[in-house]
XYZ file of C-alpha atoms in Angstrom:
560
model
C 0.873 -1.434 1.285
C -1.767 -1.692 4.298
C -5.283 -0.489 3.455
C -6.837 1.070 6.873
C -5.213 -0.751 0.957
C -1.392 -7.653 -14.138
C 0.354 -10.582 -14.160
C 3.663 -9.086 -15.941
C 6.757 -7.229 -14.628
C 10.122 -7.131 -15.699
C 11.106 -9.922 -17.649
C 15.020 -8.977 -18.353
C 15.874 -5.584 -17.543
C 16.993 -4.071 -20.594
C 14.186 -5.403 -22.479
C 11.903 -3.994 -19.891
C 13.587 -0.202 -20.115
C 13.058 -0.994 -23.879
C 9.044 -1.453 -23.559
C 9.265 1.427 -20.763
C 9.575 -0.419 -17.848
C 5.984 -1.740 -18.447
C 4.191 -4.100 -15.593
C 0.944 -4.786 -15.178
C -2.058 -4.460 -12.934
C -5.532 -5.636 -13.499
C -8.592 -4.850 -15.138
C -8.012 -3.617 -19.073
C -10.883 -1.841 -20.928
C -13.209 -4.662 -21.368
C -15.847 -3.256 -19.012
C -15.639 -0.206 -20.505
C -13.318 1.510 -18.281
C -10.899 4.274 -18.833
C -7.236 3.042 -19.752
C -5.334 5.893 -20.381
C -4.245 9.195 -18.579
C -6.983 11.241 -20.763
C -9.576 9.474 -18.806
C -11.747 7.738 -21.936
C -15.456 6.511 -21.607
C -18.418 7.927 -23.563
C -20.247 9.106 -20.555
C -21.274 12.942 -19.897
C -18.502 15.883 -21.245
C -16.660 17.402 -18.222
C -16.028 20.843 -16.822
C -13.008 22.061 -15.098
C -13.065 23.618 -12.195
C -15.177 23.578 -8.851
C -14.453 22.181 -5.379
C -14.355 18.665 -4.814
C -15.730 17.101 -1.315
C -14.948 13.602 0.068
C -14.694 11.403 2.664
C -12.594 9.251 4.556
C -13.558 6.627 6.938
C -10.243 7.317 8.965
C -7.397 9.858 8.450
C -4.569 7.844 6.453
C -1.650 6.645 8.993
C 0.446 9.471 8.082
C 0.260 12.627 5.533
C 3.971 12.678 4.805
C 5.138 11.128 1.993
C 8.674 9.305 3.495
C 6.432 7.665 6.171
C 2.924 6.686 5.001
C 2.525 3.344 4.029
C -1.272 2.657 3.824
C -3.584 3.248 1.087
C -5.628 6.153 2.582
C -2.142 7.805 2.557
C -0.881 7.148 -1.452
C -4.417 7.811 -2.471
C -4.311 11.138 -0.791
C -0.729 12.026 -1.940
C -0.772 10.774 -4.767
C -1.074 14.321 -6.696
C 1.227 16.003 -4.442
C 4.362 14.368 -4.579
C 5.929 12.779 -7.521
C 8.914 10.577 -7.395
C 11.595 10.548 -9.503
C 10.305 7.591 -11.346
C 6.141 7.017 -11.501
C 3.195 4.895 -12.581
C 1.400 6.109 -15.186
C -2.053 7.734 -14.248
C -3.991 4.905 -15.702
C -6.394 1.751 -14.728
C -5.087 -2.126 -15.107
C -2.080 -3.115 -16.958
C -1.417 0.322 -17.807
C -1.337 1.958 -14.762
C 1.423 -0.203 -13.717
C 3.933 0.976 -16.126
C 6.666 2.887 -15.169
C 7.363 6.281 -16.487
C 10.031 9.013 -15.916
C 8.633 11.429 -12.802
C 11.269 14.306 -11.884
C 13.227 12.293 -13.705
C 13.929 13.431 -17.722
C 14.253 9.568 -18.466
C 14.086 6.439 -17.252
C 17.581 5.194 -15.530
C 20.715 3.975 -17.848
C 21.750 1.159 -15.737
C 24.632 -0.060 -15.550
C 27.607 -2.495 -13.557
C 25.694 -5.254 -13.742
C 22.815 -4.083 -12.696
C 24.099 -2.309 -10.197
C 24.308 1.505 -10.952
C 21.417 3.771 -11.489
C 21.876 7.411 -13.259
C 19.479 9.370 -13.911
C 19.271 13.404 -14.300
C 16.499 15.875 -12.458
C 14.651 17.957 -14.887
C 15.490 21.453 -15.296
C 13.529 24.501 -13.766
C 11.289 22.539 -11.696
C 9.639 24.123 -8.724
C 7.516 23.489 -5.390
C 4.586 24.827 -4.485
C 6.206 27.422 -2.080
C 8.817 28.576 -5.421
C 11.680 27.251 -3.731
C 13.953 25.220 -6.632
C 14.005 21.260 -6.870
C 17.202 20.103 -6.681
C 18.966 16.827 -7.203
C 19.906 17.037 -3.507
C 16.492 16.728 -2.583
C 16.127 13.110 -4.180
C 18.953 11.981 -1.632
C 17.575 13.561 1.273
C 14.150 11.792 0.874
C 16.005 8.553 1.311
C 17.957 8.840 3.830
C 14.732 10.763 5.521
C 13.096 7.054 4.980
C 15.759 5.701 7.615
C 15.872 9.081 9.979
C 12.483 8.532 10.682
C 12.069 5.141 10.876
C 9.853 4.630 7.684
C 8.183 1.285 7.190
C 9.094 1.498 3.543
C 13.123 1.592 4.712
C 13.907 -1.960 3.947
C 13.128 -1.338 -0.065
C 16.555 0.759 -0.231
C 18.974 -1.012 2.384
C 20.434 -2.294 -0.847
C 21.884 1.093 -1.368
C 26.104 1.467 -0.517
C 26.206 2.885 2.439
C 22.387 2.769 3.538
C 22.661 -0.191 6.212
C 25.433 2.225 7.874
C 23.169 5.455 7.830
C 20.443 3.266 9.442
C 22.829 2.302 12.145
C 24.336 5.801 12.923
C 21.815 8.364 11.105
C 24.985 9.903 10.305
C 26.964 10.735 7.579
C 24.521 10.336 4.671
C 24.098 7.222 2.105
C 27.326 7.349 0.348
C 26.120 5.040 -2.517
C 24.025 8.262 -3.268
C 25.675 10.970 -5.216
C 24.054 13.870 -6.815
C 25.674 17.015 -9.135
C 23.284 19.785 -8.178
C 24.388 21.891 -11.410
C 23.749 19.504 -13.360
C 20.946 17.732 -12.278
C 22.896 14.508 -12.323
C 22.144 11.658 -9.795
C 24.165 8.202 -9.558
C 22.545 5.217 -7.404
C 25.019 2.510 -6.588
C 23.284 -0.780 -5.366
C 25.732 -3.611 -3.248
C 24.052 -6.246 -4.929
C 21.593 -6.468 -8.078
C 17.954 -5.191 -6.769
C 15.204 -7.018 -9.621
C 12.737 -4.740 -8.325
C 14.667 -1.273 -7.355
C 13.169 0.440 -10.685
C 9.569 -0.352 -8.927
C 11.198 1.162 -5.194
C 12.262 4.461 -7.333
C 8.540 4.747 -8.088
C 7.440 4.863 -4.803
C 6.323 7.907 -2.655
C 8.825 7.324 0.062
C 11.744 8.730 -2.254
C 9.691 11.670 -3.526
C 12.320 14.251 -3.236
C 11.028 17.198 -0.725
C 12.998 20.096 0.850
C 16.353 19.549 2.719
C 15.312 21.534 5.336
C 11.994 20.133 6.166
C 12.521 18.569 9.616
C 12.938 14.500 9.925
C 9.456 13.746 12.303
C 6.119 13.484 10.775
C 5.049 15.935 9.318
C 0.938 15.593 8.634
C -0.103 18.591 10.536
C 2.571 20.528 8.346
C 2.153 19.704 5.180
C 5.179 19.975 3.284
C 5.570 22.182 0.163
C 4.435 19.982 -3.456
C 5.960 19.217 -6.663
C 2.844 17.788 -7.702
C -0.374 19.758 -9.438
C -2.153 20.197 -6.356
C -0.478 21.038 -2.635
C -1.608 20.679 0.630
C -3.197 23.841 2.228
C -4.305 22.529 5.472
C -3.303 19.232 7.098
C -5.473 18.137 10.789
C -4.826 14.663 11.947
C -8.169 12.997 12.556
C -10.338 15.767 11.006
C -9.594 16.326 6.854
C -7.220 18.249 4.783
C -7.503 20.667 1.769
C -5.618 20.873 -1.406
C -5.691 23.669 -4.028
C -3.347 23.569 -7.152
C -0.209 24.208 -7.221
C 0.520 27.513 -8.579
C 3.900 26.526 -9.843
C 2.225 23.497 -12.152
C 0.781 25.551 -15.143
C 4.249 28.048 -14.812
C 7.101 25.044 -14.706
C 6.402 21.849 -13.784
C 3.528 20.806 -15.466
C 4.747 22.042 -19.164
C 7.601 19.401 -18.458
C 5.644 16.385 -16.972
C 3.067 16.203 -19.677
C 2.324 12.103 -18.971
C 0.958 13.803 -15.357
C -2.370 14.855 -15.294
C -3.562 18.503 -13.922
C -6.315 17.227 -12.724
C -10.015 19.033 -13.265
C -11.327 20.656 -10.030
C -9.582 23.703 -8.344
C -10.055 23.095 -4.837
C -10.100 19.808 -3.011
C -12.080 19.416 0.452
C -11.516 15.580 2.688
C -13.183 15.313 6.180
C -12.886 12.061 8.005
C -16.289 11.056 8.376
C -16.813 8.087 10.496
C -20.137 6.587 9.790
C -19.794 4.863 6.857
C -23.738 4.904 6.205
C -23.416 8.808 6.712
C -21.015 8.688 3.874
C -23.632 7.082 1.719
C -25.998 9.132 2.698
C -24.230 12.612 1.436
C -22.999 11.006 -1.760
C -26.437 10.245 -2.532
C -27.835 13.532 -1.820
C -25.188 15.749 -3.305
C -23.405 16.557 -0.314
C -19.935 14.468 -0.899
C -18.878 13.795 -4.249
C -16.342 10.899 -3.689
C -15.530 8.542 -0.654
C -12.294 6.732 -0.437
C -13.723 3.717 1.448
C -16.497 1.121 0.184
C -20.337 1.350 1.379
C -20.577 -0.519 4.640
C -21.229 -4.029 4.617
C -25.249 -3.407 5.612
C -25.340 -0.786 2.356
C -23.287 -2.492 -0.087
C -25.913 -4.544 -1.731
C -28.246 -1.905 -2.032
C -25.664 0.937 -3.530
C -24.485 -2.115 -6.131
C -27.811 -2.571 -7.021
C -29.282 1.107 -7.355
C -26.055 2.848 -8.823
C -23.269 0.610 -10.472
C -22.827 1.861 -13.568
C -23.495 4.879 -13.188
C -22.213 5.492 -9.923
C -20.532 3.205 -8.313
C -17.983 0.543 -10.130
C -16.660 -2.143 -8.015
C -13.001 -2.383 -8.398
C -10.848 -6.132 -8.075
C -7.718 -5.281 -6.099
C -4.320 -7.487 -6.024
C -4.342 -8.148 -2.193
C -4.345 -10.730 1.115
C -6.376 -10.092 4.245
C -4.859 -12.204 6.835
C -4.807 -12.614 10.700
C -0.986 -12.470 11.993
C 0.363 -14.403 14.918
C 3.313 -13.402 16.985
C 5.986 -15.866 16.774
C 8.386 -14.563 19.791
C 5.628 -15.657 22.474
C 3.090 -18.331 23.507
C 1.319 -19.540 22.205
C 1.896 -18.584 18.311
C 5.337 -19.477 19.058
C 4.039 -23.253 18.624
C 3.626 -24.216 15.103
C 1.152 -26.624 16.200
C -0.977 -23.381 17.663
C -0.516 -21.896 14.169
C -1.755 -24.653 12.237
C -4.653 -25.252 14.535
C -5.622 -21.765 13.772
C -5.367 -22.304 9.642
C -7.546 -25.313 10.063
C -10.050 -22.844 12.407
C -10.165 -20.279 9.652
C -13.476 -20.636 7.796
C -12.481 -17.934 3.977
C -16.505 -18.999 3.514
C -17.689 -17.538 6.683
C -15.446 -14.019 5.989
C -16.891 -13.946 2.367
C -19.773 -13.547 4.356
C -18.721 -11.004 7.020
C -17.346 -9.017 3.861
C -20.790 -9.300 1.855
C -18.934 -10.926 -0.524
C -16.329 -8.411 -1.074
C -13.793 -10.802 -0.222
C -13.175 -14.004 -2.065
C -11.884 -16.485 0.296
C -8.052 -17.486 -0.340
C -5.607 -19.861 1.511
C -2.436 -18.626 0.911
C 0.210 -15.346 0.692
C -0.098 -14.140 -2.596
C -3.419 -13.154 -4.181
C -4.753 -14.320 -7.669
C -3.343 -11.813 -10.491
C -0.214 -11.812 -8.662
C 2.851 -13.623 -10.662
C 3.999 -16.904 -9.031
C 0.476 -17.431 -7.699
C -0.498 -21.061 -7.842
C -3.828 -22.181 -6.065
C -3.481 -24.642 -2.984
C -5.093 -25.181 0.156
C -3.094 -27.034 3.262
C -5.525 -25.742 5.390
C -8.956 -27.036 4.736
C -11.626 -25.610 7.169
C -11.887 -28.160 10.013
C -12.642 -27.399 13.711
C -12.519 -30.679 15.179
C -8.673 -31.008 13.530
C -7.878 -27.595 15.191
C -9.020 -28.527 18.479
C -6.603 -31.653 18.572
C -3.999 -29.136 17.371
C -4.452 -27.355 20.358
C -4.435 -30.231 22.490
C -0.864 -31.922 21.077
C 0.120 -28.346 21.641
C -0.168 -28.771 25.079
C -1.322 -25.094 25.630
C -4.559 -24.912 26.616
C -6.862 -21.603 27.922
C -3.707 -19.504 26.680
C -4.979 -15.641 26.909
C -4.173 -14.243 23.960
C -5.278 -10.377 22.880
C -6.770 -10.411 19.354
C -6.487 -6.982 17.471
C -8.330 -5.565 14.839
C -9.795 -1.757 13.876
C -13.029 -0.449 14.146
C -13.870 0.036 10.599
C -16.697 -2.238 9.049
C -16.143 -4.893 8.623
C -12.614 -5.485 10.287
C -14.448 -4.979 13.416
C -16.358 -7.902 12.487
C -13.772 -10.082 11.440
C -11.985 -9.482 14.646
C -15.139 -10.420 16.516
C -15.504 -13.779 14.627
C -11.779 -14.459 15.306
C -12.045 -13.934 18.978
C -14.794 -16.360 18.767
C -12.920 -19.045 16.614
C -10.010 -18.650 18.832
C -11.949 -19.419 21.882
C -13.996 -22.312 20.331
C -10.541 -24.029 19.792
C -9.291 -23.956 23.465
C -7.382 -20.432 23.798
C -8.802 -17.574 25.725
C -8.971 -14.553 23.718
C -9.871 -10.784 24.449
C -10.551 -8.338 21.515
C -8.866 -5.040 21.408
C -10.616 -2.666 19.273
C -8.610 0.738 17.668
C -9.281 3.308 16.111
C -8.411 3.137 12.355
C -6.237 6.272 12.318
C -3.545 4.948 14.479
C -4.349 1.018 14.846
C -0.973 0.350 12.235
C 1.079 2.761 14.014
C 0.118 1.175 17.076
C 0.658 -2.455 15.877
C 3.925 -1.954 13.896
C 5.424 -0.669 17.550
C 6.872 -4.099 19.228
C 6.828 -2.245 22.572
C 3.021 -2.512 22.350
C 1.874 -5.046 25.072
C 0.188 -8.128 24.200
C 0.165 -8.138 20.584
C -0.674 -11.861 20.437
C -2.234 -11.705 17.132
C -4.745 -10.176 14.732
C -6.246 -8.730 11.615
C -3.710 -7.024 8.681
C -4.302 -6.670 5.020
C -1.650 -6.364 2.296
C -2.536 -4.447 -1.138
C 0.299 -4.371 -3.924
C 2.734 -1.661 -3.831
C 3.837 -2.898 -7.025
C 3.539 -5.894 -9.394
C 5.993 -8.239 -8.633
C 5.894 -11.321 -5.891
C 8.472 -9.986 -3.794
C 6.382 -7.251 -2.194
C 4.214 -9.905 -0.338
C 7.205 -11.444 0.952
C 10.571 -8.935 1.710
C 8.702 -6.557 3.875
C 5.781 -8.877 5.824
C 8.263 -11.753 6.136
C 11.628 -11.312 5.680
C 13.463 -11.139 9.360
C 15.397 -8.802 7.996
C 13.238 -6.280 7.769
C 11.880 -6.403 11.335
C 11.854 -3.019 13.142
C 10.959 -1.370 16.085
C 8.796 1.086 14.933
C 6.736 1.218 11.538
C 7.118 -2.531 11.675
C 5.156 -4.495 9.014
C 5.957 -7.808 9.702
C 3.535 -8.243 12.659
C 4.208 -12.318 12.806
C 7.871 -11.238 13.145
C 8.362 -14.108 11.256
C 12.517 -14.617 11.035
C 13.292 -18.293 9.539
C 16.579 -17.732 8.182
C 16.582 -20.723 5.031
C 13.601 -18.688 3.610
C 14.987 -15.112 4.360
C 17.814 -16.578 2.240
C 15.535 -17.730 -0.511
C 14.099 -14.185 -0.452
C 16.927 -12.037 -0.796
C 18.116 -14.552 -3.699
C 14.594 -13.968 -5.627
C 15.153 -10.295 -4.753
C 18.333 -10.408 -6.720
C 17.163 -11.663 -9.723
C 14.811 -10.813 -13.074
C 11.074 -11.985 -12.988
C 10.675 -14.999 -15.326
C 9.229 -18.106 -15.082
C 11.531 -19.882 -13.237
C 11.306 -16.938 -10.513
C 7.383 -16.996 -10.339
C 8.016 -20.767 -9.863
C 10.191 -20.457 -6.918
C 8.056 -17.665 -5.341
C 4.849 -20.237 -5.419
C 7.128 -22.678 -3.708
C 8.391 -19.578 -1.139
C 4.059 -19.141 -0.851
C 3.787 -23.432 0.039
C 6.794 -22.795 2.213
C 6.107 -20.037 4.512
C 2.324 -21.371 4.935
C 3.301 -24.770 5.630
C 5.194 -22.955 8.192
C 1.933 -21.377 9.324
C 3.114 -17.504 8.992
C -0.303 -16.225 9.079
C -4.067 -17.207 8.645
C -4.653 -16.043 4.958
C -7.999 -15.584 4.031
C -9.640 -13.780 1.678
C -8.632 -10.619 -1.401
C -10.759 -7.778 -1.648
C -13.101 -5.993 -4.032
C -13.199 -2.505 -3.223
C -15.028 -0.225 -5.060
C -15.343 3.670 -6.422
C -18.497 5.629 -5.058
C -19.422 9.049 -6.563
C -22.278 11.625 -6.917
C -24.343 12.165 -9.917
C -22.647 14.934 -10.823
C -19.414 13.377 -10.772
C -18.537 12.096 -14.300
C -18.090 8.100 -13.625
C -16.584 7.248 -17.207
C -13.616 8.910 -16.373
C -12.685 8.018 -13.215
C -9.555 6.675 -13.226
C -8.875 3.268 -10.189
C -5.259 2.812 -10.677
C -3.445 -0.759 -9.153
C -1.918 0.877 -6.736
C -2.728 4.057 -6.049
C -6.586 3.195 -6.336
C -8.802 6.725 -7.242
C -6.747 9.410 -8.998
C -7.836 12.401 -7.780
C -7.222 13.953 -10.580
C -9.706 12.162 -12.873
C -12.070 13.382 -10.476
C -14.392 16.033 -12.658
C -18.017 16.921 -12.492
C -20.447 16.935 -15.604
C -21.129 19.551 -17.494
């Protein structure tokens, strides 16, 4: 997933359903850290209740849960709307294990791999009392493909899903739910080795049948979660308050789900960063989703980690894409020059060393990830890249967001871009929209720019299927931005795809990493540290940073 956003999976399939579909994140206990759904820690005893108030830098790309596909957006939705299948509630290699959601179990698979069945829980409820049905599971995907959602290509493997997305008629035949009994059978055309990690994912978090197929952020719609959305305004905040069917139904049945601790739930989207830091120090905001701004991060580290603020490793790539279809990243030569331009030292810097520099497509902590570097940082080698190229003072438009320090990385790219022989202009956006805008190939001149790629679960294929695959191009809510489409390796993809994570898989995915960067896909360079950010009334020790769906709201509770 985009951020405006641990080494083991599935091994064999059965033996993973045996161990409860375990995979793994980062992190552990060692420094201390919660690990578990309870919270853990020593620190200060919690209260329950209160109101909570935070911040975002931006308001997430979308607050529907079939559409968003950015961090901001599964942080914020996260206690909500629950899947059928979900991660635990828990930091590192924990909170990468999947556990049953809506779902009474995890899925009996069978036909090779190929059939899912699994059976809604009884007596469940949404926020607004209205019953949650089996029918609703099958209606959230095919509401993926009605409206376009980037997160559409994880379930074309579906019977009868490439059809729906064709004709947005008919439904997904290879979908088929008993609404008496709760019953609902998922048949797959081909083996999927990561579908059990797709199921987990907010996109298929069944909603209402009747809630209309458009976005739906300024509506919020109605929860299964412990808290629901009151109040949804695009660019200004949102509100939750808890659900008042948890504590009757849902929440007696879904004990692995927390309840979370405060009652009420307050977000604005707060655009100075240093503002932010400024109200969590003084009382005023108890949590911001976003780090300190690169001129504030060393002093915040300095004056509150540990008691305050915790930086947190994440599994993720920042990277500057280049369009393929047109000049001049249509040359190779032009994408290679710009590899060898890249400086990862020089970002490490713009990031205040919240970014460790990196050379490649999938991060460290990420299976199949081997270190290498084709592109050592050399100008001179760049410029006479350029010049074999034969394009010389291309314009190119160079895009990037205005939150610190993106805004700064697309400045020194502009720069690099020009110092090598191209003529670039930088296009500034506003975070709220700037991957909306991007992922529309009707946009004008998108030439090339900045992207970032955090796990949306633990397995190599999610750096590769939906950022690279040419299959998975779209018109809208597109997240391969290169539009990379090199069929021998789309191939090697969907084979990977097909098959169980072992070592021979992570082998071939490192050689899929060497392959599409000797190709020049992108300009990798750096993964991030982010980092959780509270007020001293906020209990730290039991904040929970989960892999994926970073702070859980719900660990959220002030001291006592």
């Amino acid at each position: 997933m985009k951020k405006l956003p641990n080494f083991l999976l599935i091994a064999a399939l059965v033996a993973v359903l045996a161990a409860g579909l375990a995979a793994c994140g980062g992190g552990g206990s060692s420094s201390g850290k919660p690990t578990t759904s309870e919270g853990g820690g020593a620190g200060a005893e919690g209260k329950e209740g209160g109101t909570l108030k935070g911040a975002y830098t931006s308001f997430p790309d979308y607050m529907d849960p079939q559409i968003s596909y950015t961090a901001e957006g599964w942080t914020a939705m996260r206690p909500v709307y629950i899947p059928l299948l979900t991660y635990k509630h828990a930091e590192g290699e924990e909170g990468a294990e999947i556990i049953p959601g809506l779902a009474k179990e995890l899925p009996k698979i069978t036909n090779g791999d190929k059939t899912y069945t699994m059976f809604l829980r009884k007596g469940l409820k949404y926020s607004n009392g209205e019953e949650i049905k089996a029918g609703d599971f099958k209606y959230a995907v095919e509401r993926c493909f009605l409206t376009n959602s980037g997160g559409s290509p994880f379930y074309t493997d579906i019977a009868g899903a490439e059809q729906f997305a064709k004709t947005k008629k008919g439904g997904i035949s290879g979908i088929k739910v008993n609404e008496s009994t709760g019953e609902i059978v998922i048949n797959l055309m081909k083996p999927q080795g990561t579908f059990p990690n797709t199921l987990a994912l907010m996109f298929v978090a069944p909603i209402p049948q009747k809630t209309p197929a458009e976005d739906q952020s300024a509506h919020p719609i109605p929860a299964s979660g412990p808290y629901y959305l009151t109040k949804s305004e695009p660019g200004r905040g949102w509100e939750y308050e808890r659900n008042p069917y948890w504590a009757k139904d849902n929440g007696k049945q879904l004990t692995e789900i927390p309840s979370g601790h405060v009652d009420k739930i307050e977000i604005e989207v707060l655009r100075n960063q240093s503002t932010q830091v400024n109200d969590v120090e003084s009382g005023k905001l108890n949590w911001i989703f976003d780090p300190p701004p690169t001129d504030r991060y060393t002093e915040v580290k300095e004056k509150f980690e540990g008691t305050q603020f915790r930086p947190e490793p994440t599994i993720s790539t920042y990277y500057f894409w280049m369009n393929e279809t047109v000049e001049p990243f249509s040359n190779q030569k032009v994408r290679e020059a710009v590899n060898y331009a890249v400086d990862p030292a020089a970002l490490e810097r713009i990031y205040t060393g919240q970014i460790k520099g990196t050379q490649q497509i999938l991060p460290p902590g990420m299976p199949g990830y081997e270190k290498f570097e084709l592109f050592p940082h050399n100008v001179k080698k760049a410029k006479e890249l350029i010049a074999e190229s034969g394009i010389k003072d291309k314009e190119v438009t160079v895009w990037t967001d205005s939150e610190s320090p993106n805004n700064d990385a697309g400045t020194y790219y502009q720069g690099l871009l020009n110092e090598i022989g191209l003529k670039a202009e930088l296009k500034i956006l506003n975070p709220d929209n700037y991957f909306t805008v991007i992922g529309n190939r009707s946009t004008p001149n998108l030439d090339t720019g900045f992207s970032d790629w955090f796990e949306d679960f633990p397995h190599p294929n999610d750096f590769f299927d939906i950022l690279l695959n040419g299959e998975s191009i779209q018109n809208t809510n597109n997240q391969n931005f290169s539009q990379t489409n090199v069929p021998e390796l789309n191939k090697k993809i969907d084979k990977l795809a097909e098959e169980q994570l072992g070592p021979q898989q992570e082998k071939e995915y490192a050689e899929l990493d060497k392959e599409f960067m000797e190709h020049a896909a992108w300009a990798p360079y750096g993964t991030r540290t982010l980092s959780l950010f509270v007020s001293s009334n906020i209990n730290l020790e039991t904040a929970i940073w989960n892999p994926t769906f970073e702070t859980e709201l719900t660990s959220l509770e002030f001291k006592e």
